[in-house]
XYZ file of C-alpha atoms in Angstrom:
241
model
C 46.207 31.325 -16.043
C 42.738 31.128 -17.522
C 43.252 27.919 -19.396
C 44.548 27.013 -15.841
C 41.458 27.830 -14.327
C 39.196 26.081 -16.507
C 41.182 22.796 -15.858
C 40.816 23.147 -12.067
C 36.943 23.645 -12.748
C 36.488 20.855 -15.187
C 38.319 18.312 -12.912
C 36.497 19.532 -9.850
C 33.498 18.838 -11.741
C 34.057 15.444 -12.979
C 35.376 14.180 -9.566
C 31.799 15.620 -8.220
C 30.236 13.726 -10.968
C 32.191 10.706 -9.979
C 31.159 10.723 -6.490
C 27.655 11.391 -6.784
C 27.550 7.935 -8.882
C 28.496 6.382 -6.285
C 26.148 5.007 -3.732
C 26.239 2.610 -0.365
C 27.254 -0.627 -0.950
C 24.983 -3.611 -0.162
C 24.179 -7.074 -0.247
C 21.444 -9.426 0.562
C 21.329 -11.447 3.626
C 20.014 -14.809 2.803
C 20.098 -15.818 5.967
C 17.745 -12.749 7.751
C 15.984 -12.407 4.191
C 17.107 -8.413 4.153
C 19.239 -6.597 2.362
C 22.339 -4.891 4.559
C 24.887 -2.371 3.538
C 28.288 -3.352 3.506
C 31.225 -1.073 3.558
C 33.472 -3.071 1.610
C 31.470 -3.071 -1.475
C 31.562 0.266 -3.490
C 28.668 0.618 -6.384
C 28.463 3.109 -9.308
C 24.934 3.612 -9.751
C 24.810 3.290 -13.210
C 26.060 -0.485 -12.832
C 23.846 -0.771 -9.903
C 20.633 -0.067 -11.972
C 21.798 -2.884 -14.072
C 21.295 -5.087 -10.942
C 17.993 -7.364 -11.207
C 16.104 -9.759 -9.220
C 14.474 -12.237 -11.412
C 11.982 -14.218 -9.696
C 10.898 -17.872 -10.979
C 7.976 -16.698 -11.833
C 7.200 -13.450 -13.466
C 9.531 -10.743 -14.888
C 13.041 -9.256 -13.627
C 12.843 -5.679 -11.486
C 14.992 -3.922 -10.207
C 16.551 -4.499 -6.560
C 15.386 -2.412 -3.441
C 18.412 -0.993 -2.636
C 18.701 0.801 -5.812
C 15.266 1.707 -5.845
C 15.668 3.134 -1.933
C 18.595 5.465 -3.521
C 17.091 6.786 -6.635
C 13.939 8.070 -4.665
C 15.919 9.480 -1.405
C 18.224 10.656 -4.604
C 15.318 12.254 -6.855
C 13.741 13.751 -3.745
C 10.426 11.838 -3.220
C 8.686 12.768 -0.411
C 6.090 11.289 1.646
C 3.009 13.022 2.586
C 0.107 12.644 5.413
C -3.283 11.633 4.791
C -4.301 15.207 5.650
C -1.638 16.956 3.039
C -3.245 14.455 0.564
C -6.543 15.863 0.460
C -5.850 19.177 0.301
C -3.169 18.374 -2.690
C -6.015 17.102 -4.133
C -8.290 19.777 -4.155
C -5.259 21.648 -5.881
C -5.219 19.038 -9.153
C -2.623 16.556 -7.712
C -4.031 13.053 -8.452
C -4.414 10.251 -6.078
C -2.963 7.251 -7.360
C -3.762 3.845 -5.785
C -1.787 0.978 -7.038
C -2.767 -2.108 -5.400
C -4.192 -5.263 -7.177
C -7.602 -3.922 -9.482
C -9.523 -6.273 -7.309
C -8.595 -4.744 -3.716
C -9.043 -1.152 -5.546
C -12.728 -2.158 -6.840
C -13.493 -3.544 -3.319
C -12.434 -0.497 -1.489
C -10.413 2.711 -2.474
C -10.222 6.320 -0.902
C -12.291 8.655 -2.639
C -11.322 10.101 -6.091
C -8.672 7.843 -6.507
C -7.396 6.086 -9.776
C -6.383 2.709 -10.512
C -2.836 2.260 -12.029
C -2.052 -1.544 -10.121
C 1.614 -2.319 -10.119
C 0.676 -6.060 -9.708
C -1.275 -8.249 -11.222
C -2.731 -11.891 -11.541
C 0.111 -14.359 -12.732
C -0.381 -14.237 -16.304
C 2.361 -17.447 -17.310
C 1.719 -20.806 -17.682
C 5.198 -22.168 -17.105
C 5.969 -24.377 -14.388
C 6.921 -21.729 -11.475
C 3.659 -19.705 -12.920
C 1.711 -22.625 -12.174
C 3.399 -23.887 -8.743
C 2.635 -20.331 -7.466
C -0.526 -20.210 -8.138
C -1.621 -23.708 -6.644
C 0.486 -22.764 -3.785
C -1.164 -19.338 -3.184
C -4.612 -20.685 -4.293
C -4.156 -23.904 -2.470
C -2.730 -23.076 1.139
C -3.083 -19.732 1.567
C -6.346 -18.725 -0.038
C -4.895 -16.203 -2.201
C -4.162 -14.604 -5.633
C -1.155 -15.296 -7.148
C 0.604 -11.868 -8.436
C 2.983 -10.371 -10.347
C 4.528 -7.170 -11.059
C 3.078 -5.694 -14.474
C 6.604 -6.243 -17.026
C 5.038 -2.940 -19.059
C 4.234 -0.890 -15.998
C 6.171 2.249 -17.382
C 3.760 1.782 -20.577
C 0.610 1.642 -18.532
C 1.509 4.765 -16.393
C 2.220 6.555 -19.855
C -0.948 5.688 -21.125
C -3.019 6.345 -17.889
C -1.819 9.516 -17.027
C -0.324 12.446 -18.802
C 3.501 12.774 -18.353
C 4.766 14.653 -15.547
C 1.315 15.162 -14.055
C 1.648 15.205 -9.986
C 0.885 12.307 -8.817
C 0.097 11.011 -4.752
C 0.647 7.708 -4.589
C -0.886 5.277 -2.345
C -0.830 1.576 -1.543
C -2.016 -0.488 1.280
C 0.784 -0.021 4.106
C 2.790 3.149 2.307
C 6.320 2.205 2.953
C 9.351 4.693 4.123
C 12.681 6.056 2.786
C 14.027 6.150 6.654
C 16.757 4.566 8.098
C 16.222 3.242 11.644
C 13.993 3.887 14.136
C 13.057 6.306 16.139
C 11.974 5.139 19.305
C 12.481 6.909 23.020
C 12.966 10.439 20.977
C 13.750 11.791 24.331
C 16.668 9.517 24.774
C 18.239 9.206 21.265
C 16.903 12.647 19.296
C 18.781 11.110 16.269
C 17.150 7.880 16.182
C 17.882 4.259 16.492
C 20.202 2.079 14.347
C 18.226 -0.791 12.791
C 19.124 -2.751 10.741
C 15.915 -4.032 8.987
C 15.473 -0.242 8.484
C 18.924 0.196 6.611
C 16.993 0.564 3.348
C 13.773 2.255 4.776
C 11.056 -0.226 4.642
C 9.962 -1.368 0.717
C 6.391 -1.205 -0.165
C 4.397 -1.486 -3.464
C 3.942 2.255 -3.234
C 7.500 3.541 -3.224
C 8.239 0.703 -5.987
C 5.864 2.291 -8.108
C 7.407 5.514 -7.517
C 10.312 4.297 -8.606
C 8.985 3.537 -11.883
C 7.506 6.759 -12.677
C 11.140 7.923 -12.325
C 11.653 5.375 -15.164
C 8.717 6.749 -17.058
C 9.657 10.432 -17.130
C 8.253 12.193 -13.861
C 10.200 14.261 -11.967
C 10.596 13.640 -7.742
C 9.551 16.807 -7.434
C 6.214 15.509 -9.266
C 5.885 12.318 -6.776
C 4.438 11.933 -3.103
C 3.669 9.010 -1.328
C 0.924 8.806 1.229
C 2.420 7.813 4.640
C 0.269 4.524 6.371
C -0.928 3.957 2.900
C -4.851 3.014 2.521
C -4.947 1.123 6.081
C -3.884 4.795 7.594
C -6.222 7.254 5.245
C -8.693 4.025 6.174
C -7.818 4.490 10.378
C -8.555 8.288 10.024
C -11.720 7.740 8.383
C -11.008 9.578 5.514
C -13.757 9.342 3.062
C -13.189 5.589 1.187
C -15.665 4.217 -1.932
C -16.044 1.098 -3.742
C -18.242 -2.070 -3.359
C -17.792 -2.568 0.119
C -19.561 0.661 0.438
C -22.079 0.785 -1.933
């Protein structure tokens, strides 16, 4: 009966493990440039983590989708401009982790620099049509995400350490909307929200997962800079100098 037992318990267990691998299936919409769910495909999140974008210019990451899971999965949770401060008068750290440039320009006060982007470094022929392009028609920067980010959070901060992170717009991990509260209390269906909405921030986040930190280790600053900013929390840097 015991050995009987045990069996029951060690299957129940491994068809819990099973499931919890699993995650919503998606796919990206080329023609609405957004990534949907879709029902009829079934992921195991180990294969899904496999699952890269790779850009013509600049290293592979990892696709939204998979980062929206881990971090709803790992419970990261966002925080308001007013829970930031005071977490930071307890030792959290405020992380921001836009480009160096926008951080020397302008940053809220006390925070560090750890910039998931940076200026195209390649010289190939994508590397180079990028940056004309940006340079050229849109008087900007051309960027990249940092291939040895998890190395440069390891080496900027000490492992585990809790961490706020913030970036210029902040991002979400909610689905939908939630418009007219009074007439749907559970929210709105929509489906450029079936992923949250993506944001430098949360795709940092992500890779302090990667790097070792817990989720219980990991806030994100809701609004970002342009909301700490529209408070008028207190900001430094040389546009205030």
């Amino acid at each position: 009966v015991r050995v009987s037992a045990l069996w029951q318990k060690a299957e129940a267990e491994a068809k819990a493990t099973a499931k919890a691998k699993k995650m919503a299936g998606f796919r990206y919409d080329g023609s609405m440039m957004r990534w949907i769910r879709d029902e009829r495909i079934e992921w195991n999140k180990d294969q899904a983590m496999q699952t890269k974008a790779k850009p013509m210019s600049g290293s592979a990451y990892t696709v939204w989708p998979v980062v929206w899971q881990t971090l709803v999965d790992e419970g990261v949770k966002t925080v308001t401009c007013e829970q930031a401060e005071s977490m930071m008068k307890k030792g959290w750290t405020l992380v921001d982790v836009r480009l160096e440039a926008d951080y020397e320009r302008q940053h809220a006060e006390g925070a560090i620099n750890v910039p998931l982007y940076r200026p195209v470094q390649g010289t190939e022929f994508w590397d180079n049509v990028k940056k004309a392009v940006m340079s050229g028609f849109l008087a900007m920067q051309a960027t990249e995400r940092d291939p040895d980010y998890i190395e440069t959070i390891q080496a900027s901060l000490k492992k585990n350490q809790k961490v706020i992170l913030m970036c210029a717009i902040g991002g979400t991990l909610e689905v939908g909307t939630k418009l007219r509260p009074d007439k749907y209390p559970n929210g709105n269906s929509d489906p450029d929200r079936n992923f949250g909405r993506e944001s430098r921030g949360l795709k940092a986040a992500f890779e302090f997962l990667q790097a070792g930190w817990s989720g219980k280790n990991i806030v994100f600053v809701e609004g970002g800079l342009q909301q700490w900013r529209y408070q008028d929390f207190p900001m430094e840097g040389l546009d205030y100098e």
